[in-house]
């Protein structure tokens, strides 16, 4: 995969020069849906649903995650109601999603005017010429600063952040006398207090996903901005080795099997009471509704070693080759700002634009995002995640 990425990036750099003048002159305008009536004041007819079904698509929108399907279908209908412009959502399943966007665009076929992208692919999209600088950030009140930072590459905001996914720590109510201060404290407490009979795991997380392994080495790794505005991975090797030594020493207390664990199994075991503690993503919080549990940010490893988490941001990106950049940017802003209130209920993803009234679980989730290290959208970061995954796997 690494060779394939680098090969495409070389080609993309040549193409970027050719489109630079075109992309530089594009502005995202004031917003079609903002110029006319609001959503509530927009023209409505009894045949609106029928009109939408028979209307020709004015824009094409791509996304990959099936969990967004109902949300984007509704967002498209709402946008049509507000503007009369139909956006056609298309879900694309691919192991090389950004490569498929690029191929479709270069072949002059049906390619997306705007598409959803994971933040760690932002550099690649930009170097392909598939991202347009966003120049109108008016009306972004309530949007997490972390999300606006995630949308920046080469000191340019080139995306519209929509949702985030971070890590939180959950534990069963009724066993611990107080909120755990560290993983070591959990281990020590369990050695002195017998867990319930049905408990099989003291702590569980998806060890096969480096996103969930990151907390164990987070204090030895930094993602620092360079002069170009992108992020470099900086590692303190001595501290990194200390983290791995501690990680190796505590594994016997957790008794996990890498061949059988998964994100879904972690949630399933926790809901069944088989697991006392779990590292889960913020998207899983919705799956825990109705269950009695407590949630906190990731605790320290021990008194000496801190921990940390990483966060991903999904964002909408306007294709630099689209002939309707202004309309595409307007749809991106519409989804980001106008549809945020129904995102969590329909997808489980937290919107980067906070709601007015947050309950405790939401506050913890947003705090976890704001305090997390952003997963860099650079090629070097891909190498880091692959190396971390291979390193952790050796311990199982």
Short mmCIF file of C-alpha atoms in Angstrom, two decimals:
data_model
loop_
_atom_site.label_atom_id
_atom_site.label_comp_id
_atom_site.label_asym_id
_atom_site.label_seq_id
_atom_site.Cartn_x
_atom_site.Cartn_y
_atom_site.Cartn_z
CA UNK A 1 0.00 0.00 0.00
CA UNK A 2 2.86 2.39 0.86
CA UNK A 3 4.47 1.93 -2.58
CA UNK A 4 1.14 2.48 -4.27
CA UNK A 5 0.54 5.69 -2.33
CA UNK A 6 3.96 7.13 -3.12
CA UNK A 7 3.59 6.31 -6.80
CA UNK A 8 0.28 8.10 -6.99
CA UNK A 9 1.61 11.09 -5.08
CA UNK A 10 4.39 11.63 -7.63
CA UNK A 11 1.79 11.74 -10.40
CA UNK A 12 -0.41 13.97 -8.31
CA UNK A 13 2.30 16.59 -7.74
CA UNK A 14 2.56 17.13 -11.49
CA UNK A 15 -1.19 17.48 -11.76
CA UNK A 16 -1.37 19.94 -8.88
CA UNK A 17 0.85 22.39 -10.76
CA UNK A 18 -1.47 22.21 -13.75
CA UNK A 19 -4.60 22.96 -11.71
CA UNK A 20 -3.07 25.43 -9.24
CA UNK A 21 -4.30 28.51 -11.08
CA UNK A 22 -7.78 27.06 -11.38
CA UNK A 23 -8.02 26.04 -7.72
CA UNK A 24 -6.53 29.29 -6.45
CA UNK A 25 -9.25 31.33 -8.07
CA UNK A 26 -12.09 29.38 -6.49
CA UNK A 27 -14.00 30.90 -3.62
CA UNK A 28 -16.63 29.12 -1.61
CA UNK A 29 -19.07 31.99 -1.71
CA UNK A 30 -21.69 33.00 0.78
CA UNK A 31 -23.83 29.90 0.57
CA UNK A 32 -26.89 29.29 -1.58
CA UNK A 33 -29.04 28.09 1.29
CA UNK A 34 -28.06 31.19 3.27
CA UNK A 35 -28.92 33.66 0.53
CA UNK A 36 -32.56 32.78 0.23
CA UNK A 37 -35.06 31.50 2.76
CA UNK A 38 -34.05 29.43 5.76
CA UNK A 39 -34.99 25.75 5.89
CA UNK A 40 -38.25 26.57 7.67
CA UNK A 41 -39.09 29.38 5.21
CA UNK A 42 -38.08 27.49 2.08
CA UNK A 43 -40.77 26.88 -0.50
CA UNK A 44 -42.68 23.71 0.27
CA UNK A 45 -45.18 21.81 -1.82
CA UNK A 46 -47.29 18.74 -1.18
CA UNK A 47 -45.37 16.98 -3.91
CA UNK A 48 -41.92 17.76 -2.52
CA UNK A 49 -41.01 14.10 -1.98
CA UNK A 50 -42.09 13.22 -5.50
CA UNK A 51 -40.24 16.22 -6.90
CA UNK A 52 -37.06 15.06 -5.18
CA UNK A 53 -37.32 11.54 -6.57
CA UNK A 54 -37.80 12.71 -10.14
CA UNK A 55 -35.37 15.64 -10.08
CA UNK A 56 -32.05 15.42 -11.88
CA UNK A 57 -29.02 15.42 -9.62
CA UNK A 58 -27.18 18.73 -9.59
CA UNK A 59 -24.31 17.44 -7.46
CA UNK A 60 -22.77 14.06 -6.74
CA UNK A 61 -21.60 13.22 -3.23
CA UNK A 62 -19.53 10.20 -2.23
CA UNK A 63 -18.97 8.56 1.15
CA UNK A 64 -17.71 5.14 2.28
CA UNK A 65 -19.07 4.44 5.78
CA UNK A 66 -22.44 2.64 5.68
CA UNK A 67 -23.38 4.10 9.08
CA UNK A 68 -23.89 7.47 7.37
CA UNK A 69 -26.35 6.19 4.76
CA UNK A 70 -29.64 7.31 6.33
CA UNK A 71 -28.11 10.59 7.46
CA UNK A 72 -26.85 11.63 4.04
CA UNK A 73 -30.08 10.58 2.37
CA UNK A 74 -31.95 12.86 4.77
CA UNK A 75 -29.40 15.66 4.36
CA UNK A 76 -29.84 15.49 0.60
CA UNK A 77 -33.60 15.80 0.93
CA UNK A 78 -33.30 18.69 3.37
CA UNK A 79 -30.89 20.49 1.05
CA UNK A 80 -33.27 20.01 -1.87
CA UNK A 81 -36.06 21.49 0.22
CA UNK A 82 -33.91 24.50 1.07
CA UNK A 83 -32.39 25.16 -2.33
CA UNK A 84 -34.09 23.14 -5.06
CA UNK A 85 -30.73 21.49 -5.82
CA UNK A 86 -30.63 17.71 -5.63
CA UNK A 87 -27.47 16.10 -4.31
CA UNK A 88 -27.06 12.43 -5.17
CA UNK A 89 -25.39 10.50 -2.30
CA UNK A 90 -23.34 7.51 -3.47
CA UNK A 91 -21.73 5.06 -1.07
CA UNK A 92 -18.41 3.72 -2.35
CA UNK A 93 -16.87 0.71 -0.63
CA UNK A 94 -13.20 0.50 -1.47
CA UNK A 95 -9.89 -0.45 0.11
CA UNK A 96 -8.42 2.54 -1.74
CA UNK A 97 -11.18 5.12 -1.40
CA UNK A 98 -9.18 8.25 -2.23
CA UNK A 99 -7.60 6.38 -5.14
CA UNK A 100 -11.07 5.63 -6.50
CA UNK A 101 -12.07 9.29 -6.19
CA UNK A 102 -8.92 10.21 -8.11
CA UNK A 103 -9.40 7.55 -10.81
CA UNK A 104 -13.04 8.46 -11.43
CA UNK A 105 -12.12 12.15 -11.63
CA UNK A 106 -9.27 11.59 -14.09
CA UNK A 107 -11.34 9.33 -16.32
CA UNK A 108 -14.04 12.00 -16.79
CA UNK A 109 -16.66 9.58 -15.59
CA UNK A 110 -19.19 10.14 -12.83
CA UNK A 111 -17.03 11.55 -10.08
CA UNK A 112 -17.97 13.31 -6.84
CA UNK A 113 -18.25 17.08 -6.67
CA UNK A 114 -17.90 16.72 -2.90
CA UNK A 115 -17.04 13.70 -0.78
CA UNK A 116 -16.59 12.57 2.81
CA UNK A 117 -13.01 11.90 3.83
CA UNK A 118 -11.24 10.68 6.95
CA UNK A 119 -8.91 13.41 8.19
CA UNK A 120 -5.80 11.26 7.99
CA UNK A 121 -6.17 11.18 4.18
CA UNK A 122 -6.26 14.95 3.80
CA UNK A 123 -2.68 15.36 2.60
CA UNK A 124 -3.14 12.81 -0.15
CA UNK A 125 -6.36 14.43 -1.32
CA UNK A 126 -4.71 17.85 -1.42
CA UNK A 127 -1.67 16.66 -3.38
CA UNK A 128 -3.97 15.02 -5.90
CA UNK A 129 -5.73 18.34 -6.48
CA UNK A 130 -8.89 16.82 -5.03
CA UNK A 131 -9.34 19.45 -2.32
CA UNK A 132 -10.18 23.14 -2.65
CA UNK A 133 -9.23 25.76 -0.10
CA UNK A 134 -12.17 26.89 2.02
CA UNK A 135 -12.20 30.68 2.22
CA UNK A 136 -15.44 31.54 3.97
CA UNK A 137 -15.45 30.41 7.60
CA UNK A 138 -18.32 32.67 8.64
CA UNK A 139 -20.91 31.22 10.99
CA UNK A 140 -18.82 28.44 12.52
CA UNK A 141 -19.79 29.25 16.10
CA UNK A 142 -19.98 26.15 18.26
CA UNK A 143 -17.65 24.11 16.05
CA UNK A 144 -14.79 22.50 18.01
CA UNK A 145 -11.46 24.25 17.53
CA UNK A 146 -9.90 20.81 17.25
CA UNK A 147 -12.09 20.10 14.21
CA UNK A 148 -11.16 23.35 12.47
CA UNK A 149 -7.50 22.51 13.07
CA UNK A 150 -8.00 19.03 11.63
CA UNK A 151 -9.33 20.58 8.41
CA UNK A 152 -6.07 22.48 7.80
CA UNK A 153 -3.23 21.30 5.58
CA UNK A 154 -0.33 23.42 4.35
CA UNK A 155 -1.76 26.29 6.41
CA UNK A 156 -4.96 26.20 4.36
CA UNK A 157 -8.37 25.07 5.50
CA UNK A 158 -9.34 22.63 2.81
CA UNK A 159 -12.24 20.72 4.31
CA UNK A 160 -15.48 21.04 6.23
CA UNK A 161 -15.28 18.96 9.43
CA UNK A 162 -18.43 17.01 10.20
CA UNK A 163 -17.90 14.45 12.97
CA UNK A 164 -15.23 12.96 15.20
CA UNK A 165 -14.29 9.67 16.78
CA UNK A 166 -12.09 9.49 19.85
CA UNK A 167 -11.35 7.07 22.69
CA UNK A 168 -12.90 6.97 26.15
CA UNK A 169 -12.62 4.60 29.09
CA UNK A 170 -15.71 2.86 30.47
CA UNK A 171 -16.15 0.66 33.52
CA UNK A 172 -18.94 -1.27 35.17
CA UNK A 173 -20.82 0.33 38.04
CA UNK A 174 -20.90 -1.41 41.39
CA UNK A 175 -17.41 -2.93 41.49
CA UNK A 176 -14.88 -0.12 41.91
CA UNK A 177 -15.04 1.90 45.12
CA UNK A 178 -14.07 5.04 43.20
CA UNK A 179 -13.06 6.20 39.74
CA UNK A 180 -9.84 4.41 38.70
CA UNK A 181 -6.77 6.66 38.77
CA UNK A 182 -4.64 4.45 36.51
CA UNK A 183 -4.50 1.07 34.84
CA UNK A 184 -2.10 -0.06 37.53
CA UNK A 185 -4.61 0.97 40.20
CA UNK A 186 -7.23 -1.18 38.46
CA UNK A 187 -4.91 -4.16 38.48
CA UNK A 188 -4.01 -3.62 42.13
CA UNK A 189 -7.65 -3.24 43.13
CA UNK A 190 -8.67 -6.43 41.31
CA UNK A 191 -5.90 -8.34 43.10
CA UNK A 192 -7.46 -7.39 46.42
CA UNK A 193 -11.13 -7.54 45.45
CA UNK A 194 -12.66 -10.58 43.79
CA UNK A 195 -14.56 -9.64 40.59
CA UNK A 196 -18.10 -10.97 40.03
CA UNK A 197 -18.38 -14.59 38.86
CA UNK A 198 -19.34 -13.84 35.26
CA UNK A 199 -16.37 -11.51 34.65
CA UNK A 200 -13.86 -12.89 32.14
CA UNK A 201 -11.74 -9.81 31.40
CA UNK A 202 -10.41 -7.08 33.61
CA UNK A 203 -9.80 -4.78 30.64
CA UNK A 204 -10.56 -5.27 26.97
CA UNK A 205 -9.94 -3.27 23.80
CA UNK A 206 -9.45 -4.03 20.12
CA UNK A 207 -5.73 -4.78 20.16
CA UNK A 208 -5.74 -5.25 16.38
CA UNK A 209 -6.56 -1.60 15.77
CA UNK A 210 -3.68 0.81 16.50
CA UNK A 211 -6.26 3.51 17.21
CA UNK A 212 -7.08 1.67 20.45
CA UNK A 213 -3.43 0.74 21.15
CA UNK A 214 -2.25 4.33 20.96
CA UNK A 215 -3.11 5.20 24.61
CA UNK A 216 -0.35 2.87 25.80
CA UNK A 217 2.42 4.75 23.97
CA UNK A 218 0.83 8.20 23.68
CA UNK A 219 3.11 9.96 26.17
CA UNK A 220 6.18 9.07 24.11
CA UNK A 221 4.83 10.23 20.72
CA UNK A 222 4.02 13.73 19.48
CA UNK A 223 2.54 14.97 16.23
CA UNK A 224 4.25 18.30 15.56
CA UNK A 225 3.56 20.84 12.84
CA UNK A 226 6.43 21.57 10.49
CA UNK A 227 7.10 24.71 8.44
CA UNK A 228 4.71 23.55 5.73
CA UNK A 229 1.87 23.30 8.23
CA UNK A 230 1.62 19.50 8.12
CA UNK A 231 2.45 17.16 10.98
CA UNK A 232 5.59 15.13 11.67
CA UNK A 233 5.68 12.12 13.99
CA UNK A 234 8.20 12.72 16.79
CA UNK A 235 9.04 9.87 19.14
CA UNK A 236 10.98 9.82 22.42
CA UNK A 237 12.65 6.43 22.01
CA UNK A 238 13.65 6.01 25.68
CA UNK A 239 10.14 6.77 26.90
CA UNK A 240 8.69 4.63 24.11
CA UNK A 241 10.63 1.63 25.40
CA UNK A 242 9.39 2.29 28.94
CA UNK A 243 5.82 2.31 27.65
CA UNK A 244 6.31 -0.98 25.83
CA UNK A 245 7.95 -2.57 28.85
CA UNK A 246 5.01 -1.62 31.03
CA UNK A 247 2.60 -2.78 28.34
CA UNK A 248 4.32 -6.16 28.20
CA UNK A 249 4.23 -6.51 31.98
CA UNK A 250 0.51 -5.88 32.43
CA UNK A 251 -0.81 -8.01 29.56
CA UNK A 252 -1.04 -11.14 31.70
CA UNK A 253 -3.57 -9.32 33.88
CA UNK A 254 -5.91 -8.78 30.93
CA UNK A 255 -5.91 -12.26 29.33
CA UNK A 256 -7.05 -11.13 25.88
CA UNK A 257 -6.79 -13.07 22.63
CA UNK A 258 -5.84 -11.00 19.60
CA UNK A 259 -7.31 -13.57 17.21
CA UNK A 260 -10.83 -13.23 18.61
CA UNK A 261 -11.10 -9.67 19.88
CA UNK A 262 -12.74 -6.93 17.80
CA UNK A 263 -14.42 -3.58 18.33
CA UNK A 264 -17.88 -5.17 18.25
CA UNK A 265 -16.85 -7.99 20.61
CA UNK A 266 -15.50 -5.50 23.14
CA UNK A 267 -18.91 -3.78 23.25
CA UNK A 268 -20.75 -7.11 23.34
CA UNK A 269 -18.64 -8.41 26.25
CA UNK A 270 -19.00 -5.17 28.19
CA UNK A 271 -22.80 -5.13 27.81
CA UNK A 272 -22.91 -8.78 28.93
CA UNK A 273 -20.91 -7.96 32.04
CA UNK A 274 -18.00 -10.16 30.97
CA UNK A 275 -15.61 -7.21 31.01
CA UNK A 276 -15.04 -4.84 33.93
CA UNK A 277 -13.33 -2.07 31.90
CA UNK A 278 -13.00 -1.27 28.23
CA UNK A 279 -11.35 1.22 25.93
CA UNK A 280 -14.00 2.15 23.37
CA UNK A 281 -14.48 4.82 20.75
CA UNK A 282 -16.95 7.66 21.17
CA UNK A 283 -19.09 6.19 18.41
CA UNK A 284 -19.76 3.20 20.68
CA UNK A 285 -21.34 5.40 23.35
CA UNK A 286 -24.69 5.14 21.58
CA UNK A 287 -24.43 1.33 21.72
CA UNK A 288 -24.16 1.52 25.51
CA UNK A 289 -27.48 3.32 25.99
CA UNK A 290 -29.57 1.68 28.69
CA UNK A 291 -26.57 0.00 30.32
CA UNK A 292 -25.39 0.99 33.80
CA UNK A 293 -21.77 2.11 33.47
CA UNK A 294 -19.41 4.99 34.14
CA UNK A 295 -17.26 6.82 31.60
CA UNK A 296 -14.10 8.87 31.87
CA UNK A 297 -11.16 9.96 29.80
CA UNK A 298 -8.32 7.48 29.49
CA UNK A 299 -6.59 7.02 32.88
CA UNK A 300 -2.81 7.05 33.32
CA UNK A 301 -0.83 3.84 32.85
CA UNK A 302 0.67 4.17 36.33
CA UNK A 303 1.98 6.93 38.59
CA UNK A 304 5.04 7.44 36.39
CA UNK A 305 3.65 6.93 32.89
CA UNK A 306 0.85 9.05 31.46
CA UNK A 307 -1.51 7.95 28.70
CA UNK A 308 -3.32 9.74 25.92
CA UNK A 309 -5.65 9.17 23.03
CA UNK A 310 -5.86 9.96 19.35
CA UNK A 311 -8.88 11.33 17.49
CA UNK A 312 -10.12 11.05 13.93
CA UNK A 313 -12.22 13.67 12.16
CA UNK A 314 -14.49 12.97 9.20
CA UNK A 315 -14.86 15.94 6.89
CA UNK A 316 -16.45 16.96 3.63
CA UNK A 317 -14.08 17.92 0.85
CA UNK A 318 -14.85 19.79 -2.38
CA UNK A 319 -13.27 18.15 -5.42
CA UNK A 320 -10.83 20.53 -7.09
CA UNK A 321 -11.91 19.25 -10.50
CA UNK A 322 -15.62 19.82 -9.99
CA UNK A 323 -17.30 22.33 -12.28
CA UNK A 324 -19.63 23.30 -9.44
CA UNK A 325 -17.29 24.11 -6.61
CA UNK A 326 -19.41 26.87 -5.11
CA UNK A 327 -22.52 24.70 -4.98
CA UNK A 328 -20.50 21.77 -3.60
CA UNK A 329 -19.01 23.99 -0.89
CA UNK A 330 -22.48 25.25 -0.03
CA UNK A 331 -23.76 21.70 0.44
CA UNK A 332 -20.75 20.88 2.62
CA UNK A 333 -21.46 23.87 4.87
CA UNK A 334 -25.15 22.99 4.97
CA UNK A 335 -24.47 19.45 6.19
CA UNK A 336 -21.85 20.61 8.68
CA UNK A 337 -23.95 23.41 10.20
CA UNK A 338 -27.62 22.71 9.53
CA UNK A 339 -27.79 18.92 9.88
CA UNK A 340 -25.53 18.51 12.92
CA UNK A 341 -28.43 18.20 15.35
CA UNK A 342 -29.52 14.84 13.94
CA UNK A 343 -26.08 13.32 13.30
CA UNK A 344 -25.59 11.48 16.60
CA UNK A 345 -29.07 9.99 16.68
CA UNK A 346 -28.80 8.70 13.11
CA UNK A 347 -25.16 7.57 13.03
CA UNK A 348 -23.65 7.41 16.52
CA UNK A 349 -20.98 9.90 15.46
CA UNK A 350 -20.70 13.10 17.46
CA UNK A 351 -20.93 16.25 15.32
CA UNK A 352 -18.05 18.70 15.58
CA UNK A 353 -20.66 21.41 16.12
CA UNK A 354 -21.80 21.09 19.72
CA UNK A 355 -25.44 21.10 20.67
CA UNK A 356 -26.72 23.61 23.21
CA UNK A 357 -27.58 21.15 25.97
CA UNK A 358 -25.05 18.38 26.58
CA UNK A 359 -25.45 15.59 29.12
CA UNK A 360 -22.48 14.26 31.11
CA UNK A 361 -21.57 11.54 28.60
CA UNK A 362 -21.47 14.12 25.79
CA UNK A 363 -19.26 16.48 27.77
CA UNK A 364 -16.79 13.65 28.42
CA UNK A 365 -16.82 12.71 24.73
CA UNK A 366 -16.15 16.27 23.57
CA UNK A 367 -13.45 16.72 26.21
CA UNK A 368 -11.81 13.50 25.03
CA UNK A 369 -11.80 14.86 21.47
CA UNK A 370 -10.49 18.29 22.38
CA UNK A 371 -7.69 16.79 24.52
CA UNK A 372 -6.68 14.11 22.03
CA UNK A 373 -3.83 14.13 19.57
CA UNK A 374 -5.21 14.63 16.07
CA UNK A 375 -4.32 11.80 13.74
CA UNK A 376 -2.15 13.59 11.16
CA UNK A 377 -3.28 13.55 7.55
CA UNK A 378 0.20 12.78 6.25
CA UNK A 379 1.97 9.87 4.60
CA UNK A 380 4.44 9.65 7.51
CA UNK A 381 1.52 9.06 9.84
CA UNK A 382 0.42 6.05 7.80
CA UNK A 383 3.85 4.52 8.37
CA UNK A 384 3.54 5.22 12.09
CA UNK A 385 0.17 3.45 12.41
CA UNK A 386 1.39 0.43 10.47
CA UNK A 387 4.51 0.16 12.64
CA UNK A 388 2.49 0.51 15.85
CA UNK A 389 0.08 -2.20 14.76
CA UNK A 390 2.95 -4.56 13.97
CA UNK A 391 4.69 -3.77 17.26
CA UNK A 392 1.63 -4.39 19.45
CA UNK A 393 0.77 -7.58 17.60
CA UNK A 394 4.10 -9.11 18.63
CA UNK A 395 2.96 -9.16 22.27
CA UNK A 396 -0.01 -11.44 21.57
#
